[in-house]
mmCIF file of C-alpha atoms in Angstrom:
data_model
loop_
_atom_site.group_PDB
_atom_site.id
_atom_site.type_symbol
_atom_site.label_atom_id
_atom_site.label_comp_id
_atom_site.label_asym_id
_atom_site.label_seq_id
_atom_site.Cartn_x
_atom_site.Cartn_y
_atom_site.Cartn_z
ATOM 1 C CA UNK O 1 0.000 0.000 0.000
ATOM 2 C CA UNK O 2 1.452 3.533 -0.557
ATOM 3 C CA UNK O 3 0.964 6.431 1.879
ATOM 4 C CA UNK O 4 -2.576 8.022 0.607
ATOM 5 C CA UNK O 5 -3.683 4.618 0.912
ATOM 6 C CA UNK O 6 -2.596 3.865 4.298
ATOM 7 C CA UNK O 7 -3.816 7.790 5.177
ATOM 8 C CA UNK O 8 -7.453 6.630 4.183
ATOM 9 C CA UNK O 9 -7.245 3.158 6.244
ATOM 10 C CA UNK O 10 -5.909 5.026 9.338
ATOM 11 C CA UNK O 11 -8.846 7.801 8.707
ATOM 12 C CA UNK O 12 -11.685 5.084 8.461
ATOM 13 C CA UNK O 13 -10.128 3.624 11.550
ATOM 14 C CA UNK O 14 -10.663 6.743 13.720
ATOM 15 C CA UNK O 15 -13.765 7.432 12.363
ATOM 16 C CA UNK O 16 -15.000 3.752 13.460
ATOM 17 C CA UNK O 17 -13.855 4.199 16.356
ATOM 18 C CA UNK O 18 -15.291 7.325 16.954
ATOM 19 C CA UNK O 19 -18.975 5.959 16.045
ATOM 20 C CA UNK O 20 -18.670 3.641 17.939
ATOM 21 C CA UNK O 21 -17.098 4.586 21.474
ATOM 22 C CA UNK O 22 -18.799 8.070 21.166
ATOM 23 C CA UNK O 23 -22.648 6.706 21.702
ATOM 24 C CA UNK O 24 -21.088 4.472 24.158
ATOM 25 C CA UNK O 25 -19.627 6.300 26.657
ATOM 26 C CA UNK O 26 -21.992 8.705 26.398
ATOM 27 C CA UNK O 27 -24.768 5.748 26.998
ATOM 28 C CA UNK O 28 -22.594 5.193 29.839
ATOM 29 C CA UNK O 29 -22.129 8.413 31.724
ATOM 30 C CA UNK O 30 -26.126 9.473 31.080
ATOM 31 C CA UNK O 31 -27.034 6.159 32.933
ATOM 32 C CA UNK O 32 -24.126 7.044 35.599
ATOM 33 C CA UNK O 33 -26.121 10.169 36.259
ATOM 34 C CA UNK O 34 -29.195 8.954 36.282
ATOM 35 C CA UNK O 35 -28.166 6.027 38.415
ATOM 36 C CA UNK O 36 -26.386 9.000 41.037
ATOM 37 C CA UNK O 37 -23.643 6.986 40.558
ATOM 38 C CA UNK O 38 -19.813 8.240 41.760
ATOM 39 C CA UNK O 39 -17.485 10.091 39.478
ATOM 40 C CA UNK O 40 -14.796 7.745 39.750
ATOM 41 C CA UNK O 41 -17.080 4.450 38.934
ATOM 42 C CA UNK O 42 -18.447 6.454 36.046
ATOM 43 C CA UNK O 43 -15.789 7.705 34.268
ATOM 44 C CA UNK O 44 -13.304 3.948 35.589
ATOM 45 C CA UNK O 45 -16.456 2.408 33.398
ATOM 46 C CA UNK O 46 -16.472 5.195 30.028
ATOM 47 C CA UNK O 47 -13.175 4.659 29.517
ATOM 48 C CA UNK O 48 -12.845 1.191 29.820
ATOM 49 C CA UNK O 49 -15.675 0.861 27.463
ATOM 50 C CA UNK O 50 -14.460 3.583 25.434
ATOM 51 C CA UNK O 51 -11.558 1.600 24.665
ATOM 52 C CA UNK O 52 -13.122 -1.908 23.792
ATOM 53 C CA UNK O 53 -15.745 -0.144 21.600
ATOM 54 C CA UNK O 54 -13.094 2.572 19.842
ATOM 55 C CA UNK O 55 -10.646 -0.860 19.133
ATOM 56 C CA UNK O 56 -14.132 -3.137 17.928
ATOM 57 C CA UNK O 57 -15.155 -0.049 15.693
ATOM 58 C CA UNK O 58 -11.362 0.366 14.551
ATOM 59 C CA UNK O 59 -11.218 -3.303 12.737
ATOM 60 C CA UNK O 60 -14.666 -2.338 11.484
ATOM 61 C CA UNK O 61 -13.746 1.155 10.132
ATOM 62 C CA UNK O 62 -10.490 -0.669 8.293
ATOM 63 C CA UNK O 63 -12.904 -2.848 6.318
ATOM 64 C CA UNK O 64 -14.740 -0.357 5.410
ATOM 65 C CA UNK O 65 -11.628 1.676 4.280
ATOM 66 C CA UNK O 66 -9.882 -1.612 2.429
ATOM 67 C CA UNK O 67 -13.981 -1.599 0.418
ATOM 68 C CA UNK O 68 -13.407 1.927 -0.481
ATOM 69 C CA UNK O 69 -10.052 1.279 -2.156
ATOM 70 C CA UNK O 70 -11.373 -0.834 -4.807
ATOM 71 C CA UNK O 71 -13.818 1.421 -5.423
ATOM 72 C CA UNK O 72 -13.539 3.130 -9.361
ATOM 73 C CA UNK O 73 -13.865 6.893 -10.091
ATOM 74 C CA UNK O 74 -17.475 7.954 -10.303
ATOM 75 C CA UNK O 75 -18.555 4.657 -8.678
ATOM 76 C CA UNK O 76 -20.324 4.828 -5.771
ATOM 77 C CA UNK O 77 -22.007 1.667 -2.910
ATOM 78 C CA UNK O 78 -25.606 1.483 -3.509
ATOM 79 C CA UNK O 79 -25.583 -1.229 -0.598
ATOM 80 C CA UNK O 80 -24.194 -3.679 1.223
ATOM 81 C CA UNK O 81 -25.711 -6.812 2.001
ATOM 82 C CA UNK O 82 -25.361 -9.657 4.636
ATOM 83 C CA UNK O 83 -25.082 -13.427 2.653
ATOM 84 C CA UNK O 84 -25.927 -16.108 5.310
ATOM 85 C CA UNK O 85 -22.873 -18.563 5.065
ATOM 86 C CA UNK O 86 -23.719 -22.232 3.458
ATOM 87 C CA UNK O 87 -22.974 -23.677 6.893
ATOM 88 C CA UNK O 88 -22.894 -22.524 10.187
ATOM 89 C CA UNK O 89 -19.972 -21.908 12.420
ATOM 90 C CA UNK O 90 -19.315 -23.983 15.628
ATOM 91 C CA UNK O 91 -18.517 -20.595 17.097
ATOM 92 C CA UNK O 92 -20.147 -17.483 15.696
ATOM 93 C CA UNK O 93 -17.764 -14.396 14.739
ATOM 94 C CA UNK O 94 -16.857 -11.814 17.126
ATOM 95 C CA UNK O 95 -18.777 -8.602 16.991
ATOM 96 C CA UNK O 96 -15.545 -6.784 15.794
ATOM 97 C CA UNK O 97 -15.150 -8.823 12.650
ATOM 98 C CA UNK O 98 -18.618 -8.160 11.500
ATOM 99 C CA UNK O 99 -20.523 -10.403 8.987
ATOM 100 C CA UNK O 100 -18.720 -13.199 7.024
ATOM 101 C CA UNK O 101 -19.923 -12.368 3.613
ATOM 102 C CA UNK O 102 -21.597 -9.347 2.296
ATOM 103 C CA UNK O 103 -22.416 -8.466 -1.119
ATOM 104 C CA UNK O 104 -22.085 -4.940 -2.103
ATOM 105 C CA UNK O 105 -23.896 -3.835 -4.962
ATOM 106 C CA UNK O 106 -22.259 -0.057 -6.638
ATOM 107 C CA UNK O 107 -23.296 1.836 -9.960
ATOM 108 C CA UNK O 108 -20.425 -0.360 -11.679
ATOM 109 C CA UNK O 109 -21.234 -3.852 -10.691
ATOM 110 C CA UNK O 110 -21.405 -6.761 -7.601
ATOM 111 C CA UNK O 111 -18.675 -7.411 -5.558
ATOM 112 C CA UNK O 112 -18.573 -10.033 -3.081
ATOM 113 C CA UNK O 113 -16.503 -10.078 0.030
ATOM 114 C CA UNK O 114 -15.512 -12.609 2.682
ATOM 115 C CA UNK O 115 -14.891 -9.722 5.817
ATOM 116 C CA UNK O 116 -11.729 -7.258 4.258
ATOM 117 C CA UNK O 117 -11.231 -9.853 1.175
ATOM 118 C CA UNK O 118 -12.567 -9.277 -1.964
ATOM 119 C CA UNK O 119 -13.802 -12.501 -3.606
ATOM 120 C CA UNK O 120 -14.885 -11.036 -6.994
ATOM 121 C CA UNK O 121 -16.401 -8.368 -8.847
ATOM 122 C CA UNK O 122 -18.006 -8.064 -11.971
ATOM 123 C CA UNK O 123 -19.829 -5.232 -13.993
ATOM 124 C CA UNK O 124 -23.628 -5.433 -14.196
ATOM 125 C CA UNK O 125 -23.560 -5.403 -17.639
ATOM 126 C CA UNK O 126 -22.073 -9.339 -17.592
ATOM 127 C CA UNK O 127 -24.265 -10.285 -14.908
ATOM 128 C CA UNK O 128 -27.629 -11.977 -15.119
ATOM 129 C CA UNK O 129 -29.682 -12.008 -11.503
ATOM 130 C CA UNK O 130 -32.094 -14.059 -10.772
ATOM 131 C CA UNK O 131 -34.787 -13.423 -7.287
ATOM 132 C CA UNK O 132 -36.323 -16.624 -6.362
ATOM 133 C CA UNK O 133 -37.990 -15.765 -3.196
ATOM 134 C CA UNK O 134 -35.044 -15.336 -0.484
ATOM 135 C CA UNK O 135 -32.784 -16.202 -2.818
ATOM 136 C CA UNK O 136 -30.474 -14.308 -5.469
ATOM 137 C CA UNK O 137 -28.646 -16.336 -8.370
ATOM 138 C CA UNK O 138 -26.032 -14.565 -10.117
ATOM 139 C CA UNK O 139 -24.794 -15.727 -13.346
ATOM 140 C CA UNK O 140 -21.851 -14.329 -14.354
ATOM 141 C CA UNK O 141 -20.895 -14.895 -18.427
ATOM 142 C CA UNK O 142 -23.148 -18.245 -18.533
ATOM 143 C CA UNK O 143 -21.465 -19.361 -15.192
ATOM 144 C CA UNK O 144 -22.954 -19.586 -11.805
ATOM 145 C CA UNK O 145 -21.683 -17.305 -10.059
ATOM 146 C CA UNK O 146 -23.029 -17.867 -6.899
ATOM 147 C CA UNK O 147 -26.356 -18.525 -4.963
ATOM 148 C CA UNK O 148 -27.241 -15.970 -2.327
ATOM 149 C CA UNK O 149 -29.284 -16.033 0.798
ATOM 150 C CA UNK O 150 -29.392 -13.182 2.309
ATOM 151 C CA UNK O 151 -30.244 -12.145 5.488
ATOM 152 C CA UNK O 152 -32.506 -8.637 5.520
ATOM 153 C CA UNK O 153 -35.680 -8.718 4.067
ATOM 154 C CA UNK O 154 -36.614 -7.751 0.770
ATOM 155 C CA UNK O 155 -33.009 -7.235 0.045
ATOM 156 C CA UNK O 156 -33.365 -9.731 -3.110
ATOM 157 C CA UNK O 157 -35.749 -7.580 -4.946
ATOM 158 C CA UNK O 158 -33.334 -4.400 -3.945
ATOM 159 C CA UNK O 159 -30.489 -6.296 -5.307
ATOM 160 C CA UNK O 160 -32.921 -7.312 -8.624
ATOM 161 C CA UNK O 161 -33.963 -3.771 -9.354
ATOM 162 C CA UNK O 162 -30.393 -2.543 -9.367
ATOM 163 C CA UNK O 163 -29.230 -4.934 -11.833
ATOM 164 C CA UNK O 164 -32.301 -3.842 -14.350
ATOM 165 C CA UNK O 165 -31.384 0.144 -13.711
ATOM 166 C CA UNK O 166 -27.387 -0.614 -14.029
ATOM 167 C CA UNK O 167 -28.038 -3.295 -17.391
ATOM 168 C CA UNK O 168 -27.753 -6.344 -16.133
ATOM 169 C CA UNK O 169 -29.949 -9.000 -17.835
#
């Protein structure tokens, strides 16, 4: 990575870690008054959760910064999307690593990522998506490309009308 890129990492990382330890504390020290709790509890509490929440919203922020990157000029995320895995863990992810799989539809195409690793990504013009019910099949050039289940609701037929406004089939 060169240094702009590492500049934009480092800024998603403080702003993650700002949305995220910000409403916390703050959730903390309102309930610390209301509760007439002491100072030194209060504030022994804010920062302690300050600090787990500004690191867990830190690893989140990067991921979101490493998605940016691959971004084109002029594209832009019309959303992001949580795929249920094919199997389920013995242990689920911690809360810091966020979903597994998301698929993250832009103006340019799909792209589908496993956490900060994209899988692929392909142009909506060479894509052909198919809704059936809670599940999205994406064909890319005659291939399968994958079959989707994904987890928020009516997020298929989001996912559908995108393709038909960007030109997929």
């Amino acid at each position: 990575m060169d240094e702009v890129q590492e500049r934009r990492i480092l800024r998603a990382r403080l702003s993650g870690a700002a949305r995220t330890a910000l409403p916390a504390v703050v959730a903390i020290v309102g309930l610390g008054a209301i509760g007439d709790l002491p100072l030194w509890a209060v504030v022994t509490v804010a920062l302690l959760t300050a600090g787990t929440a500004g690191w867990a919203g830190a690893q989140l922020g990067r991921q979101r910064g490493l998605r940016e990157q691959v971004l084109e000029p002029g594209e832009t995320v019309v959303g992001t999307y949580t795929v249920l895995p094919p199997y389920t863990e013995h242990t689920p992810p911690a809360a810091h690593e966020g979903p597994q799989y998301q698929l993250q539809a832009t103006t340019r195409g799909l792209q589908m990522w496993e956490r900060s690793a994209l899988l692929w990504r392909h142009p909506w013009p060479e894509l052909r998506v198919i809704a059936e019910g809670t599940r999205l099949r994406i064909y890319h050039e005659g291939r399968e490309a994958g079959t989707m289940l994904l987890e928020q609701p009516g997020a298929v037929l989001e996912i559908r009308g995108a393709a038909v406004r960007h030109g997929a089939v």
